[in-house]
mmCIF file with all atom_site columns, C-alpha atoms in Angstrom:
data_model
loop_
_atom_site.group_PDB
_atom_site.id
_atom_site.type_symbol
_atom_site.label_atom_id
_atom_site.label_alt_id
_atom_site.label_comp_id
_atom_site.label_asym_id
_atom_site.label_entity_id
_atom_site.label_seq_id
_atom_site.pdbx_PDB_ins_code
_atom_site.Cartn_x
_atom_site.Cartn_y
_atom_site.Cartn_z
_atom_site.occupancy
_atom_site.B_iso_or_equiv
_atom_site.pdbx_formal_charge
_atom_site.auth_seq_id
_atom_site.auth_comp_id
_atom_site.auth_asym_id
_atom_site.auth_atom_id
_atom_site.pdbx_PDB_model_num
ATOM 1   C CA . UNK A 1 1   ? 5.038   10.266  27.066  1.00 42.00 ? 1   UNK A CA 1
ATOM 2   C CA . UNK A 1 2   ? 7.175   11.878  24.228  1.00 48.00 ? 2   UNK A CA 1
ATOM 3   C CA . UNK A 1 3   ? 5.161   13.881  21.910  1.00 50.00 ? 3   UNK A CA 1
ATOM 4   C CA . UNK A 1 4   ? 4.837   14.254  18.343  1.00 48.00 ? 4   UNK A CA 1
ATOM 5   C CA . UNK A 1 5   ? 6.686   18.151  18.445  1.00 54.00 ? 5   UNK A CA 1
ATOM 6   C CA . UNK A 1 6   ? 9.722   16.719  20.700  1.00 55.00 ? 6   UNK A CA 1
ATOM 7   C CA . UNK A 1 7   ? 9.822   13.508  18.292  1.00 52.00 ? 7   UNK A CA 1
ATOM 8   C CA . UNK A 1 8   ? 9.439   15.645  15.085  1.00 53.00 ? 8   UNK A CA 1
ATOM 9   C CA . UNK A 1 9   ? 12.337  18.138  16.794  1.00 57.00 ? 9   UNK A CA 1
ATOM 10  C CA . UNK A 1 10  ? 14.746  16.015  16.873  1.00 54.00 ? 10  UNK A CA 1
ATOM 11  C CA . UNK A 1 11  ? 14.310  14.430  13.529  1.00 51.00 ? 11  UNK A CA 1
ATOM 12  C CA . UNK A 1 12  ? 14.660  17.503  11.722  1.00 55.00 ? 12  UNK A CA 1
ATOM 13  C CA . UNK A 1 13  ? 10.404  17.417  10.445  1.00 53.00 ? 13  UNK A CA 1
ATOM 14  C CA . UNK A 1 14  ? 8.083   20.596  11.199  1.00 55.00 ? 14  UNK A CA 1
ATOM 15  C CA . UNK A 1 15  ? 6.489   19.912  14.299  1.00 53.00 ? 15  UNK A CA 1
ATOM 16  C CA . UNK A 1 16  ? 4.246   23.058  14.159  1.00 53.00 ? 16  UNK A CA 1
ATOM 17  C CA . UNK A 1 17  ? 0.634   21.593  13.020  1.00 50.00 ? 17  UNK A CA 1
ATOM 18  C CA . UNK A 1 18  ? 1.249   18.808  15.899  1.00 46.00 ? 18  UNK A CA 1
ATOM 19  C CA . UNK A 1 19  ? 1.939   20.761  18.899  1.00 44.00 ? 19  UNK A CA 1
ATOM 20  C CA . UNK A 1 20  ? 0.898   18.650  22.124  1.00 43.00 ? 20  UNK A CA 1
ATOM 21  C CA . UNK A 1 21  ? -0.420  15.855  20.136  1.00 48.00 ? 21  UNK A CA 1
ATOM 22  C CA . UNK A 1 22  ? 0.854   12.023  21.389  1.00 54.00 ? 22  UNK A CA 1
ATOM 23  C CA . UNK A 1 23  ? 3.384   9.829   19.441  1.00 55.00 ? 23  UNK A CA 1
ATOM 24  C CA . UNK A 1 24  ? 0.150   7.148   19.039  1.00 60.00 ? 24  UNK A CA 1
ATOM 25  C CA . UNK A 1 25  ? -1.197  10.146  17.221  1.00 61.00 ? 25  UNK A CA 1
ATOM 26  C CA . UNK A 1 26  ? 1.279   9.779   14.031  1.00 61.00 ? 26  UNK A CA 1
ATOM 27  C CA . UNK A 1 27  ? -0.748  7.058   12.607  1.00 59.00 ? 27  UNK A CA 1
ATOM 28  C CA . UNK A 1 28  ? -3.458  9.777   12.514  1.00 66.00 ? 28  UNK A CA 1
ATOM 29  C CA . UNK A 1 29  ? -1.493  11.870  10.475  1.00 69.00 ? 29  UNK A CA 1
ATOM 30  C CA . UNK A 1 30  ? -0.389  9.865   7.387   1.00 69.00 ? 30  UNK A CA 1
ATOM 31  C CA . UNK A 1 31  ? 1.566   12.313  6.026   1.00 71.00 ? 31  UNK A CA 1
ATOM 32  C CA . UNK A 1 32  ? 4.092   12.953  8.608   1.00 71.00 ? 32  UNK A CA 1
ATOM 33  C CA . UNK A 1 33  ? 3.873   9.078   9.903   1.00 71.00 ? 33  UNK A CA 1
ATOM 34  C CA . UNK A 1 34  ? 5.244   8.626   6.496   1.00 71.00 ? 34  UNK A CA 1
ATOM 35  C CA . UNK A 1 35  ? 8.207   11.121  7.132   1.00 72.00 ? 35  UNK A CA 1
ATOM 36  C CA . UNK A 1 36  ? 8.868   9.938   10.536  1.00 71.00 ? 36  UNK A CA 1
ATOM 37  C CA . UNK A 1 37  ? 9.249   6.470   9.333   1.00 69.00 ? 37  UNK A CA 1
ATOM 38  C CA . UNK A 1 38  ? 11.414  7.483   6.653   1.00 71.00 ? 38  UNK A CA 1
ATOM 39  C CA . UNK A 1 39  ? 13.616  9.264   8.394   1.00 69.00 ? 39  UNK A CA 1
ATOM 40  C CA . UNK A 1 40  ? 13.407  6.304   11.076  1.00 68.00 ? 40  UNK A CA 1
ATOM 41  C CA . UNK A 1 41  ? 14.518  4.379   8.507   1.00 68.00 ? 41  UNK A CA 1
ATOM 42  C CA . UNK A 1 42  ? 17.434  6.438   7.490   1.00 69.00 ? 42  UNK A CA 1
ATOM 43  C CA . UNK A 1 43  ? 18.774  6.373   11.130  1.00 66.00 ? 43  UNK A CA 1
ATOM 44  C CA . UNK A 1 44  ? 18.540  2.823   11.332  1.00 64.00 ? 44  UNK A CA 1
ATOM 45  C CA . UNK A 1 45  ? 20.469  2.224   8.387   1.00 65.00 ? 45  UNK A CA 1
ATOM 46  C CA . UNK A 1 46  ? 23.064  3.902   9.552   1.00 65.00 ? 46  UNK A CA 1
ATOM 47  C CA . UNK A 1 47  ? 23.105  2.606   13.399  1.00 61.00 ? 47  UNK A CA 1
ATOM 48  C CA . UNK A 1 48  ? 22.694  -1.013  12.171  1.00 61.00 ? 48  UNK A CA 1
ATOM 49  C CA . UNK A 1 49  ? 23.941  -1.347  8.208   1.00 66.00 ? 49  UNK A CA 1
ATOM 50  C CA . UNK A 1 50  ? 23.378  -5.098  8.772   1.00 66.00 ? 50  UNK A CA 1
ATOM 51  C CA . UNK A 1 51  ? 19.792  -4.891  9.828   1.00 62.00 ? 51  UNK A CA 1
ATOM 52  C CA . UNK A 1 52  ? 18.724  -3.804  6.605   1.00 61.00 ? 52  UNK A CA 1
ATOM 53  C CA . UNK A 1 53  ? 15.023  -2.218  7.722   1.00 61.00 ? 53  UNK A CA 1
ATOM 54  C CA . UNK A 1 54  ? 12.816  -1.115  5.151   1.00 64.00 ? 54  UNK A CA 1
ATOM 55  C CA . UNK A 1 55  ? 10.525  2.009   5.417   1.00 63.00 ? 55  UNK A CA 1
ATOM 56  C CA . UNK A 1 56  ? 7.887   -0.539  5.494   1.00 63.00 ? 56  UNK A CA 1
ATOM 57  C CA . UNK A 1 57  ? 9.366   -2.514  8.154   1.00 64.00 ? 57  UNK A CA 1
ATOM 58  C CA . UNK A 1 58  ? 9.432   0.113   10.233  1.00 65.00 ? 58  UNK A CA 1
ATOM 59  C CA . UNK A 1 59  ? 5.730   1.703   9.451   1.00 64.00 ? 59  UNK A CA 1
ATOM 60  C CA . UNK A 1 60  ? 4.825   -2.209  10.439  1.00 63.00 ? 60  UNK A CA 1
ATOM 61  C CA . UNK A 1 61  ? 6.597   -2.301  13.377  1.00 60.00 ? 61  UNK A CA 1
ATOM 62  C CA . UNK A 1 62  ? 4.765   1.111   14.507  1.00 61.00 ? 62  UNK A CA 1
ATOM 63  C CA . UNK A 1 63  ? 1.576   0.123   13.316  1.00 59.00 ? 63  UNK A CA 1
ATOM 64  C CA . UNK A 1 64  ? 1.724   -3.390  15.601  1.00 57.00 ? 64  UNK A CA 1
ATOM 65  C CA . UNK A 1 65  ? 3.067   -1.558  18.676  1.00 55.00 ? 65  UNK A CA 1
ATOM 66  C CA . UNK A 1 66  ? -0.017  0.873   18.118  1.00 55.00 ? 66  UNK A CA 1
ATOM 67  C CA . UNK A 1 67  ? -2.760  -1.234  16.944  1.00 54.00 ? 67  UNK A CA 1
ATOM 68  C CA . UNK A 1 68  ? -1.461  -4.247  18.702  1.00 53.00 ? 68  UNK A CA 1
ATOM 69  C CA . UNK A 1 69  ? -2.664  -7.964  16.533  1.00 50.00 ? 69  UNK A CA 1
ATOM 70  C CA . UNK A 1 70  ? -5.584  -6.456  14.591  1.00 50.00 ? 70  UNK A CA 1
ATOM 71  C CA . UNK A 1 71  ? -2.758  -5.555  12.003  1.00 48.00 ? 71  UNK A CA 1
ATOM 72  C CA . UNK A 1 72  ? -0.486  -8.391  12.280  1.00 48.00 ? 72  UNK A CA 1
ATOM 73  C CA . UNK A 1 73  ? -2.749  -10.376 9.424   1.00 48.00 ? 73  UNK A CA 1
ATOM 74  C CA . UNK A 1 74  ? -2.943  -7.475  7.071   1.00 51.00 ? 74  UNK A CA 1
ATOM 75  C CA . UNK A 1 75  ? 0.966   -6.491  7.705   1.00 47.00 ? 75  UNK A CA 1
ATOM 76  C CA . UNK A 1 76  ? 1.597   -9.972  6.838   1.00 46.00 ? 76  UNK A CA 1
ATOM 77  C CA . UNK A 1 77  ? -0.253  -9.810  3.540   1.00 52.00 ? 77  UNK A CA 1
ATOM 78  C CA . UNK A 1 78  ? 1.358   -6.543  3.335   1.00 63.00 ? 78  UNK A CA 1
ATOM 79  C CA . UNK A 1 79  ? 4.852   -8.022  3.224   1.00 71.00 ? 79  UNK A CA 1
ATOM 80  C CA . UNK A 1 80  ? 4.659   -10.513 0.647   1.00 77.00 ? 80  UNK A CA 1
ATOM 81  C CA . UNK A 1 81  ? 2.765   -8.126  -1.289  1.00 83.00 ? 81  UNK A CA 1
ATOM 82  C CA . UNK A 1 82  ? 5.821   -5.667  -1.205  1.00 85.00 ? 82  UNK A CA 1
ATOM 83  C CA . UNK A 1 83  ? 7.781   -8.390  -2.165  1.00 84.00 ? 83  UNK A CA 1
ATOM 84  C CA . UNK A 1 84  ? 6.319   -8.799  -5.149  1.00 88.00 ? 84  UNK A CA 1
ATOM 85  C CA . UNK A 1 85  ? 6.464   -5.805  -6.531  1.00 90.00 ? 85  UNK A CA 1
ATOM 86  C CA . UNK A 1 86  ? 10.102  -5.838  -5.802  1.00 90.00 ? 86  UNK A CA 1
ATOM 87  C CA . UNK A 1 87  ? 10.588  -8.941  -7.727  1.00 90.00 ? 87  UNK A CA 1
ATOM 88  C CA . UNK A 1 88  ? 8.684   -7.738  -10.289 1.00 92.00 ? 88  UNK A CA 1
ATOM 89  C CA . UNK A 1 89  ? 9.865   -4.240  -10.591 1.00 92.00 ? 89  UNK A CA 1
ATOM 90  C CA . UNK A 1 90  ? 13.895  -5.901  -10.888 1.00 91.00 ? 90  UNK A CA 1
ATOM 91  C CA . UNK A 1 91  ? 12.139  -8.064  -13.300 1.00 90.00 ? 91  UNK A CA 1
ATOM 92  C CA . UNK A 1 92  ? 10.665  -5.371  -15.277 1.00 90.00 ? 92  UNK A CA 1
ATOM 93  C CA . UNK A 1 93  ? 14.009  -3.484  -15.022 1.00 89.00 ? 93  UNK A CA 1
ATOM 94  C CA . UNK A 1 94  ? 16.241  -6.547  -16.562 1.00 90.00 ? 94  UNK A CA 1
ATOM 95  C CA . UNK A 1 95  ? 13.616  -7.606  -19.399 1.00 89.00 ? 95  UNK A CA 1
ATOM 96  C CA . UNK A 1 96  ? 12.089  -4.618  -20.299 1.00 85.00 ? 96  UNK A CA 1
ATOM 97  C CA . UNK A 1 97  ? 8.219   -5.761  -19.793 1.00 85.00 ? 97  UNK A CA 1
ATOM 98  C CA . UNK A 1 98  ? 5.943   -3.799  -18.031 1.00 89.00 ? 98  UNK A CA 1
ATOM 99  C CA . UNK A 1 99  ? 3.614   -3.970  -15.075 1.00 93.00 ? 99  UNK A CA 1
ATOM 100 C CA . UNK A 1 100 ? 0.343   -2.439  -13.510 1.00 94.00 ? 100 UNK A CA 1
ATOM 101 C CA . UNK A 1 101 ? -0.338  -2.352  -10.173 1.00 95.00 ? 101 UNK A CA 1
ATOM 102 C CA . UNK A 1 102 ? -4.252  -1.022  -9.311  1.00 95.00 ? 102 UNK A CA 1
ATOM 103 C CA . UNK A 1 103 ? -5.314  -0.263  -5.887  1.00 94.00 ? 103 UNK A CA 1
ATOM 104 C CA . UNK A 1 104 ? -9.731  0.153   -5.730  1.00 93.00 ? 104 UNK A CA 1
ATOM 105 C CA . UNK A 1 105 ? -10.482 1.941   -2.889  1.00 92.00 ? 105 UNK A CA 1
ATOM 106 C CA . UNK A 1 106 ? -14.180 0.777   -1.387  1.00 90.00 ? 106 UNK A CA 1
ATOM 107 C CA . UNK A 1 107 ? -17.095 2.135   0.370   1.00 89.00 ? 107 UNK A CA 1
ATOM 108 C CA . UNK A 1 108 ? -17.853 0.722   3.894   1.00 87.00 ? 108 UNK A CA 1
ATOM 109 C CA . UNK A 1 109 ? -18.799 -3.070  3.482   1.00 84.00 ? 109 UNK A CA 1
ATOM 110 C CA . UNK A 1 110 ? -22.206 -3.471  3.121   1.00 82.00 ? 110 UNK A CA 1
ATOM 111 C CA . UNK A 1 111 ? -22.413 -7.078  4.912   1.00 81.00 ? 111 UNK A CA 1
ATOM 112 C CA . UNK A 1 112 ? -19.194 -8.563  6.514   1.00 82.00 ? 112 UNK A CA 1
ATOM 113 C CA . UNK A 1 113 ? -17.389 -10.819 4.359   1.00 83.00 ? 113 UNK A CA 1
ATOM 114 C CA . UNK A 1 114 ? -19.511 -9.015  1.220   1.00 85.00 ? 114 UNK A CA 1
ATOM 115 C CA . UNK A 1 115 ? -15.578 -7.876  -0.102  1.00 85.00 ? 115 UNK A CA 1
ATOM 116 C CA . UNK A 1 116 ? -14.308 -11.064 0.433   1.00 85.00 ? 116 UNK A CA 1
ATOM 117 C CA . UNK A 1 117 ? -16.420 -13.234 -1.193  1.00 85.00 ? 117 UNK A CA 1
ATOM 118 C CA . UNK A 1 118 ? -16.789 -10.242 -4.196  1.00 85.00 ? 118 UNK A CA 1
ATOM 119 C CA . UNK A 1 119 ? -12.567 -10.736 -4.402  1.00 84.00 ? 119 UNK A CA 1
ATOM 120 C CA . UNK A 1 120 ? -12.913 -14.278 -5.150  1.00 86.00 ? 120 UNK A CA 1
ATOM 121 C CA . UNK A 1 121 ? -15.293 -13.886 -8.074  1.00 82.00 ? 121 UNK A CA 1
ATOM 122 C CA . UNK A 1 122 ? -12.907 -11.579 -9.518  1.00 84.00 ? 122 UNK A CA 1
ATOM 123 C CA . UNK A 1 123 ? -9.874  -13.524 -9.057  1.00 84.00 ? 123 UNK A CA 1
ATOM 124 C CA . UNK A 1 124 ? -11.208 -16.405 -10.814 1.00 83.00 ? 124 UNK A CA 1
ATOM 125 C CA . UNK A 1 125 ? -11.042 -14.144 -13.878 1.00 82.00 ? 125 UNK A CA 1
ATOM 126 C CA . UNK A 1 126 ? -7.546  -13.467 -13.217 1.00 86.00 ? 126 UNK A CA 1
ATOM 127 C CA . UNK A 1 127 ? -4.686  -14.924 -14.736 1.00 85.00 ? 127 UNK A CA 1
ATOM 128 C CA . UNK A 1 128 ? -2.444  -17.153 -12.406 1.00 83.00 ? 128 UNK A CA 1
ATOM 129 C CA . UNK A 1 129 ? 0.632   -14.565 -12.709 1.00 85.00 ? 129 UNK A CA 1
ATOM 130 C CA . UNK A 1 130 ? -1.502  -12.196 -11.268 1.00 90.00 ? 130 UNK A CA 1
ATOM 131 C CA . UNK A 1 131 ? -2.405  -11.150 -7.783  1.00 88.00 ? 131 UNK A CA 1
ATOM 132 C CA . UNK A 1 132 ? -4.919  -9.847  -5.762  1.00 88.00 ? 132 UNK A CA 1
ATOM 133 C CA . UNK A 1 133 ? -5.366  -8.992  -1.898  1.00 85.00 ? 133 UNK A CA 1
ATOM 134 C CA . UNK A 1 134 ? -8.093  -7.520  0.015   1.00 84.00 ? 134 UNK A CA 1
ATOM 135 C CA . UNK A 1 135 ? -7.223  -4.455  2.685   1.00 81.00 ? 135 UNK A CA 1
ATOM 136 C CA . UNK A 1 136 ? -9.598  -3.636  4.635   1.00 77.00 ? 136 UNK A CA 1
ATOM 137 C CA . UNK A 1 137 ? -11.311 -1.111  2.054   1.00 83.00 ? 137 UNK A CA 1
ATOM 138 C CA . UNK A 1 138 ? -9.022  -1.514  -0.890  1.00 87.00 ? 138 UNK A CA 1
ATOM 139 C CA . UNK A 1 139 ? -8.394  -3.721  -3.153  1.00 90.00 ? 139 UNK A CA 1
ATOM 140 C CA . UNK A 1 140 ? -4.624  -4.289  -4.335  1.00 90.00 ? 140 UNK A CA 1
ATOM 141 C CA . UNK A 1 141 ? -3.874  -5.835  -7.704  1.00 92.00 ? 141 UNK A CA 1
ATOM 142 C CA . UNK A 1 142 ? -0.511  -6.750  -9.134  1.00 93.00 ? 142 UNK A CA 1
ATOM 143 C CA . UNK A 1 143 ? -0.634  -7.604  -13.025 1.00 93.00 ? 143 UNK A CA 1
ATOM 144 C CA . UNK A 1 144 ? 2.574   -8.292  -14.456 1.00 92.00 ? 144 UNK A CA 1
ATOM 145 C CA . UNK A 1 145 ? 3.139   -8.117  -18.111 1.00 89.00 ? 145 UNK A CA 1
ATOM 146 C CA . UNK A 1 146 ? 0.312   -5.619  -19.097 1.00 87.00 ? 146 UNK A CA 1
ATOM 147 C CA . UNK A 1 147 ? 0.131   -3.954  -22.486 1.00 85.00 ? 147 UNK A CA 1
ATOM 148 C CA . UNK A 1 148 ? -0.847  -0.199  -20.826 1.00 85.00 ? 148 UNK A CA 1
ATOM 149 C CA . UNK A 1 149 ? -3.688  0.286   -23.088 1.00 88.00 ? 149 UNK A CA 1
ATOM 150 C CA . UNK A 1 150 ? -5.627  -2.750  -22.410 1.00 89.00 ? 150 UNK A CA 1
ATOM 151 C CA . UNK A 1 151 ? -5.515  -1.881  -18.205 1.00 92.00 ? 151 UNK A CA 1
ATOM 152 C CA . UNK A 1 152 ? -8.628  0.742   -18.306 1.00 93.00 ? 152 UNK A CA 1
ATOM 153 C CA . UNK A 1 153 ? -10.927 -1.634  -19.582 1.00 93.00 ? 153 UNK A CA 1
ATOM 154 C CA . UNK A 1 154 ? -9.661  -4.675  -17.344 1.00 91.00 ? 154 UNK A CA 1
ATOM 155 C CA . UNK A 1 155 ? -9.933  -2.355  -14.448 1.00 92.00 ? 155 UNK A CA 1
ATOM 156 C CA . UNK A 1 156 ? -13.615 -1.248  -15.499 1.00 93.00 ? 156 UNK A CA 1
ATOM 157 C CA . UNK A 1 157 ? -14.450 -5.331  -15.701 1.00 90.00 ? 157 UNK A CA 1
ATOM 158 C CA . UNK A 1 158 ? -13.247 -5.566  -12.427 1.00 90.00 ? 158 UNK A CA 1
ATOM 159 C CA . UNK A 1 159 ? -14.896 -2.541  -11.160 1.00 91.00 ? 159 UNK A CA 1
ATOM 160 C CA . UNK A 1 160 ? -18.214 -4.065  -12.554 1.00 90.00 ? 160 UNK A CA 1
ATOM 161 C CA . UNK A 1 161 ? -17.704 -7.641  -11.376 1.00 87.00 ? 161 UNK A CA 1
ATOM 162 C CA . UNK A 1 162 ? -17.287 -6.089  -7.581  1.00 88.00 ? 162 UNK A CA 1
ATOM 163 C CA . UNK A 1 163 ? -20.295 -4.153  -7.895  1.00 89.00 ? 163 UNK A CA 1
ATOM 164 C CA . UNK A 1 164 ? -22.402 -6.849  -9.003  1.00 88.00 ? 164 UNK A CA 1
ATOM 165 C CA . UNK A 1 165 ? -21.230 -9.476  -6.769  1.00 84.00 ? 165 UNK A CA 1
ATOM 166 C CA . UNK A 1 166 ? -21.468 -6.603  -3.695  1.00 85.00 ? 166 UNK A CA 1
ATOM 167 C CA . UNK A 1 167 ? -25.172 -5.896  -5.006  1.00 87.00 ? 167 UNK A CA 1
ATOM 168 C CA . UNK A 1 168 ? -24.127 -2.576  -5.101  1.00 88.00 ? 168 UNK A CA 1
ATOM 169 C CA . UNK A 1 169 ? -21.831 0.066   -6.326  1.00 91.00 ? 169 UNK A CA 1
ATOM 170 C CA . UNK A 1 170 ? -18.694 0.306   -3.890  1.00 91.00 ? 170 UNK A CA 1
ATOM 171 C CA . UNK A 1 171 ? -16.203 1.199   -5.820  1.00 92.00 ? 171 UNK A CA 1
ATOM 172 C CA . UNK A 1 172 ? -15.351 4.894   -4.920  1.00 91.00 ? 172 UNK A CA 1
ATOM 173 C CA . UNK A 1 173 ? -11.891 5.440   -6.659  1.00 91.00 ? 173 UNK A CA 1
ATOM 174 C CA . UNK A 1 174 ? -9.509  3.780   -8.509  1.00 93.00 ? 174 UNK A CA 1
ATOM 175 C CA . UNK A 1 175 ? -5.683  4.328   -8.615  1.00 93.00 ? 175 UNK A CA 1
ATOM 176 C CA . UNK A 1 176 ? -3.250  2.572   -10.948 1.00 94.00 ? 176 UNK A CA 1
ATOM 177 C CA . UNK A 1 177 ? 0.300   2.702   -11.998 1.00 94.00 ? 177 UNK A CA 1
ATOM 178 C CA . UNK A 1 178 ? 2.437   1.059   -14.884 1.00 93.00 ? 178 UNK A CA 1
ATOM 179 C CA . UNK A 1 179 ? 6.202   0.664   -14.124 1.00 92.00 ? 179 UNK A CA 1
ATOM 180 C CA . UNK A 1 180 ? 8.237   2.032   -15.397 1.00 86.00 ? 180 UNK A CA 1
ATOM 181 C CA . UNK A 1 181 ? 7.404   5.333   -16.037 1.00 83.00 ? 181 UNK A CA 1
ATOM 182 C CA . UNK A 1 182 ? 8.234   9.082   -15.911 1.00 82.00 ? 182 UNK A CA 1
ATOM 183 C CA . UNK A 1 183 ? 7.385   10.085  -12.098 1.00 83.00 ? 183 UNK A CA 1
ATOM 184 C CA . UNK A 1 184 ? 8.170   5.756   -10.749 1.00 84.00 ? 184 UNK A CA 1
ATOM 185 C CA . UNK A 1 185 ? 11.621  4.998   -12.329 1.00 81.00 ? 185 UNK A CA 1
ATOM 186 C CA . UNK A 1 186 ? 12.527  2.457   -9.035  1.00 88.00 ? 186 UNK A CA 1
ATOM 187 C CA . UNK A 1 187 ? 11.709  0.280   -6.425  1.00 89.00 ? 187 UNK A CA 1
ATOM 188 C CA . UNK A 1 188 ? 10.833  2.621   -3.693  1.00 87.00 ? 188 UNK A CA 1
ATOM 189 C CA . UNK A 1 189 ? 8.867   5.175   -5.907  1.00 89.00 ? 189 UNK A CA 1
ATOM 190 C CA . UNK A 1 190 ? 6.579   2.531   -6.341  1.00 91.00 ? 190 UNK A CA 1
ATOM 191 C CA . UNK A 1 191 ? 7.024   1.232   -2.896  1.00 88.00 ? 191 UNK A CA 1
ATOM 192 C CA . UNK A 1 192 ? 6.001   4.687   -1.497  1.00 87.00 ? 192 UNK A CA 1
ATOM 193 C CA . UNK A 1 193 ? 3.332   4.948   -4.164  1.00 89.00 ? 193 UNK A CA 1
ATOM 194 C CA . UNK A 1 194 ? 1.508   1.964   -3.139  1.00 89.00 ? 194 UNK A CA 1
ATOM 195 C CA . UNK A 1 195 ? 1.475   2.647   0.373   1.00 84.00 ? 195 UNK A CA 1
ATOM 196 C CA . UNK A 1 196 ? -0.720  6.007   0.144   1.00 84.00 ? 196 UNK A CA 1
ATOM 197 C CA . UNK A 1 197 ? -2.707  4.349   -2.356  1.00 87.00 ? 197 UNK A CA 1
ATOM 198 C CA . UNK A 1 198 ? -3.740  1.604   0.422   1.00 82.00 ? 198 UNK A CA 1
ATOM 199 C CA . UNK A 1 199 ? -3.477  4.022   3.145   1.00 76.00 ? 199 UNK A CA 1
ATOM 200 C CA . UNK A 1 200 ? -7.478  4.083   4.683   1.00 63.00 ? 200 UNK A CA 1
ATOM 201 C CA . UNK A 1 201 ? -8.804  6.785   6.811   1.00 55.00 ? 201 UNK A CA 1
#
């Protein structure tokens, strides 16, 4: 089986920290996953300029031939959730208005389907421009014309509301961002940023 070093090798990325380790074991490594299916990407566009394959759509790809149809569902989610923020980051671009995306990274679920049923609650407080989807421990919100100061206290509502409905505290961390701004100026800044905020160990 090619390893991570050869792999790494030939596409240019420092193989030294991986020596002897398996291809499977990239999705062990986020980091350099990441930079192999970047660079993947890169080749691809220019093999096939037609195909038109996304970092994502790549880092999917891998993660199905790895994982096999546990993460067909969530890749699937995934996908339209990417969309979105495309549409709404060209959106944002053209008219000027803002967005917030929030990502709420959980503790282990205390009772299965305890997240799911804790999601609902706090979507029905949601407006109906807004989204919300469930990863296995995080919890991805897009929320599209957002004044920036009114997102920490709508993110501590939600924190509370997923607490309370989990009969617990569960929410470990939260991570937001509000395009545009000074480090996310385009589309795949925010792309990239979203997928290490929903990245789960």
């Amino acid at each position: 089986m090619t390893t991570v070093t050869e792999a790494a090798k030939r596409l240019g990325l420092d193989p030294h920290s991986l020596e002897k380790a398996e291809l499977e074991d990239l999705r062990r490594d986020p980091v350099l996953a990441q930079q192999f299916a970047r660079r993947l990407a890169s080749i691809a566009r220019d093999l096939l300029p037609g195909a038109a394959l996304s970092v994502e759509d790549l880092r999917d790809i891998l993660e199905v031939a790895v994982q096999g149809a546990r993460a067909q569902e969530r890749i699937v989610e995934g996908r339209y959730l990417r969309k979105r923020v495309r549409e709404q980051c060209a959106y944002a671009e053209r008219y000027g208005e803002s967005f917030a995306l929030v990502v709420l990274r959980l503790e282990n679920e205390p009772h299965p389907g305890v997240y799911s049923s804790a999601l609902e609650h706090v979507v029905e407080k949601l407006r109906r421009s807004d989204m919300a989807t469930l990863y296995r421990r995080r919890v991805a919100m897009l929320l599209p014309r957002i004044v920036p100061s009114s997102l920490d206290p709508l993110v501590a509502r939600i924190r509370a509301r997923l607490d309370l409905t989990a009969g617990q505290p569960v929410v470990q961390e939260t991570d937001t961002l509000v395009f545009p701004n000074e480090l996310h100026r385009d589309t795949q800044s925010v792309l990239d940023w979203l997928e290490d905020a929903l990245r789960t160990d």
